[in-house]
């Protein structure tokens, strides 16, 4: 008798369970950025919208300063290490109740629940942490510009609008000489972004 005949048949239900687990793993992997391990833009958006139901939600935009110069001076491998390090520090800084995603290039977004009203202090601390050199490459370091907005400051606005307002605040921080995280003003009415700033990638 063939050895395979001695093995019990795998129940169809078990087979489907194994397949479902495998499929779930593949889908989860597809929603993660392969370099940083953060959620991709679409996956971040889906989860961030749920967090915005909490009135204490804060939306944060982060952009690595001088990223093109880092690549030029140290090589793209060093740039990748820097992005992965920034991602890990952002994820740690948001805490277990927040979510962080990589929107593309050197730009990241987060939604954090500000349970104790300490968000300004937390973001200033985070900015200092992000500016530290990479642990494995002391010569690789730069600042990270942060802009943020409280959802309650912009009543009725969706995630897309809140991200734009945090984005504008972040670029204001970048233009001001990187003086720290910049909060979007309450009820700030944005003008059209087109034509108001230089190209994002490589603008540093």
Coordinates of C-alpha atoms in Angstrom, one line a residue:
X1 CA 0.0 0.0 0.0
X2 CA 1.3 3.4 -0.9
X3 CA 2.4 5.5 2.1
X4 CA 0.1 8.3 1.0
X5 CA -2.9 5.9 1.4
X6 CA -2.1 5.6 5.1
X7 CA -2.5 9.3 5.7
X8 CA -6.0 10.6 6.6
X9 CA -7.6 12.8 4.0
X10 CA -7.4 16.5 4.7
X11 CA -11.0 17.7 5.4
X12 CA -12.1 20.3 2.9
X13 CA -12.9 22.8 5.6
X14 CA -9.3 22.6 6.9
X15 CA -8.0 23.1 3.3
X16 CA -10.1 26.2 2.9
X17 CA -8.9 27.5 6.3
X18 CA -5.2 27.1 5.3
X19 CA -5.9 28.8 2.0
X20 CA -7.8 31.7 3.7
X21 CA -4.9 32.2 6.1
X22 CA -2.4 32.2 3.2
X23 CA -4.5 34.7 1.2
X24 CA -4.9 37.0 4.2
X25 CA -1.1 37.0 4.6
X26 CA -0.6 37.9 1.0
X27 CA -3.1 40.7 1.2
X28 CA -1.5 42.1 4.4
X29 CA 1.9 42.0 2.8
X30 CA 0.6 43.8 -0.3
X31 CA -0.7 46.6 2.0
X32 CA 2.7 47.1 3.6
X33 CA 5.4 49.2 2.1
X34 CA 8.3 46.8 1.4
X35 CA 11.0 49.2 2.5
X36 CA 9.6 50.6 5.7
X37 CA 7.0 48.0 6.7
X38 CA 4.4 50.9 7.2
X39 CA 1.0 50.8 5.6
X40 CA 0.8 51.9 2.0
X41 CA -1.3 54.9 1.1
X42 CA -4.5 53.0 0.4
X43 CA -4.2 50.8 3.5
X44 CA -3.4 53.9 5.7
X45 CA -6.4 55.8 4.3
X46 CA -8.8 53.0 5.1
X47 CA -7.6 52.7 8.7
X48 CA -7.1 56.4 9.3
X49 CA -10.7 57.2 8.4
X50 CA -11.9 54.9 11.2
X51 CA -9.6 56.7 13.7
X52 CA -11.0 60.1 12.7
X53 CA -14.3 59.1 14.3
X54 CA -12.6 59.9 17.6
X55 CA -12.8 63.7 18.4
X56 CA -9.3 63.5 19.9
X57 CA -7.7 62.5 16.5
X58 CA -4.7 64.4 15.2
X59 CA -3.4 64.2 11.6
X60 CA 0.3 64.6 11.2
X61 CA 2.4 65.0 8.0
X62 CA 6.2 64.3 8.0
X63 CA 8.6 65.1 5.2
X64 CA 12.4 64.3 5.3
X65 CA 14.4 67.4 4.8
X66 CA 17.3 67.4 2.3
X67 CA 16.6 63.8 1.3
X68 CA 18.0 64.3 -2.2
X69 CA 21.3 65.5 -0.7
X70 CA 21.5 62.5 1.5
X71 CA 21.1 60.2 -1.5
X72 CA 23.7 62.2 -3.4
X73 CA 26.2 62.3 -0.6
X74 CA 25.9 58.8 0.8
X75 CA 24.1 56.8 -1.9
X76 CA 20.6 55.4 -2.3
X77 CA 21.3 52.5 0.1
X78 CA 21.9 55.0 2.9
X79 CA 18.8 56.9 1.9
X80 CA 16.8 53.7 2.2
X81 CA 18.2 53.1 5.7
X82 CA 17.3 56.7 6.6
X83 CA 13.7 56.2 5.4
X84 CA 13.4 52.9 7.3
X85 CA 14.8 54.6 10.5
X86 CA 12.4 57.5 10.2
X87 CA 9.5 55.1 9.7
X88 CA 10.4 53.1 12.8
X89 CA 10.7 56.2 14.9
X90 CA 7.4 57.6 13.7
X91 CA 5.7 54.3 14.4
X92 CA 7.1 54.3 17.9
X93 CA 6.2 57.9 18.4
X94 CA 2.5 57.4 17.5
X95 CA 2.0 54.8 20.2
X96 CA -0.2 51.7 20.0
X97 CA -3.4 53.5 19.3
X98 CA -2.1 55.4 16.2
X99 CA -1.4 54.5 12.6
X100 CA 1.4 55.5 10.3
X101 CA 1.7 55.2 6.5
X102 CA 4.2 56.0 3.8
X103 CA 2.5 58.2 1.3
X104 CA 5.4 57.9 -1.1
X105 CA 9.0 58.9 -1.5
X106 CA 10.1 60.6 1.7
X107 CA 6.7 61.6 2.9
X108 CA 4.8 60.0 5.8
X109 CA 1.4 60.5 7.5
X110 CA 0.0 59.5 10.8
X111 CA -3.2 59.7 12.7
X112 CA -2.8 59.8 16.5
X113 CA -5.3 59.9 19.3
X114 CA -4.3 62.7 21.7
X115 CA -5.8 61.2 24.9
X116 CA -4.1 63.6 27.4
X117 CA -3.8 66.8 25.4
X118 CA 0.0 66.6 25.1
X119 CA 0.3 66.4 21.4
X120 CA 2.4 69.6 21.0
X121 CA 5.0 68.4 23.4
X122 CA 5.0 64.9 22.0
X123 CA 5.6 66.2 18.5
X124 CA 8.5 68.4 19.6
X125 CA 10.1 65.4 21.2
X126 CA 9.4 63.3 18.1
X127 CA 11.1 66.0 15.9
X128 CA 14.2 65.8 18.1
X129 CA 14.2 62.0 17.9
X130 CA 13.8 62.0 14.1
X131 CA 16.8 64.3 13.8
X132 CA 19.2 61.9 15.5
X133 CA 21.7 60.1 13.3
X134 CA 20.9 56.6 12.0
X135 CA 22.2 54.1 14.7
X136 CA 24.2 52.1 12.2
X137 CA 25.4 55.1 10.1
X138 CA 26.3 58.1 12.3
X139 CA 27.0 60.3 9.2
X140 CA 23.5 59.8 7.9
X141 CA 21.1 62.2 9.5
X142 CA 18.8 65.2 8.8
X143 CA 15.8 66.9 10.2
X144 CA 12.2 66.0 9.5
X145 CA 9.5 68.7 9.0
X146 CA 6.2 68.1 10.8
X147 CA 2.8 69.6 10.3
X148 CA -0.3 68.7 12.2
X149 CA -4.0 69.5 12.6
X150 CA -6.6 68.5 15.1
X151 CA -9.7 67.1 13.6
X152 CA -11.9 69.1 15.9
X153 CA -10.3 72.3 14.6
X154 CA -11.7 71.6 11.1
X155 CA -15.3 70.4 11.8
X156 CA -16.8 68.3 9.1
X157 CA -13.6 67.9 7.1
X158 CA -12.6 64.5 5.7
X159 CA -9.2 62.8 5.8
X160 CA -8.2 64.3 2.4
X161 CA -8.8 67.8 3.6
X162 CA -7.1 67.3 6.9
X163 CA -4.1 65.9 5.2
X164 CA -3.9 68.9 2.9
X165 CA -4.0 71.3 5.9
X166 CA -1.4 69.3 7.8
X167 CA 0.7 69.4 4.5
X168 CA 0.4 73.1 4.3
X169 CA 1.5 73.5 7.9
X170 CA 4.4 71.1 7.3
X171 CA 5.6 73.2 4.4
X172 CA 5.3 76.4 6.5
X173 CA 7.5 74.7 9.1
X174 CA 10.0 73.8 6.3
X175 CA 10.1 77.3 5.0
X176 CA 10.5 78.9 8.4
X177 CA 13.8 77.3 8.9
X178 CA 12.7 74.1 10.6
X179 CA 11.7 75.7 13.9
X180 CA 9.7 72.7 15.0
X181 CA 6.3 71.1 14.2
X182 CA 3.8 73.5 12.9
X183 CA 0.1 73.3 13.7
X184 CA -2.5 74.3 11.1
X185 CA -4.6 77.2 12.2
X186 CA -8.2 76.7 13.2
X187 CA -10.5 77.0 10.3
X188 CA -7.6 77.7 7.9
X189 CA -9.0 78.1 4.4
X190 CA -6.5 76.8 2.0
X191 CA -5.8 78.4 -1.4
X192 CA -5.1 76.2 -4.4
X193 CA -1.8 74.3 -3.8
X194 CA -1.0 74.4 -7.5
X195 CA 1.8 76.9 -8.2
X196 CA 2.3 77.8 -4.6
X197 CA 5.5 75.8 -3.9
X198 CA 8.3 74.1 -5.7
X199 CA 8.3 70.5 -6.7
X200 CA 8.0 68.3 -3.7
X201 CA 10.5 65.5 -4.5
X202 CA 14.0 66.8 -4.1
X203 CA 12.9 70.2 -2.8
X204 CA 14.3 69.2 0.6

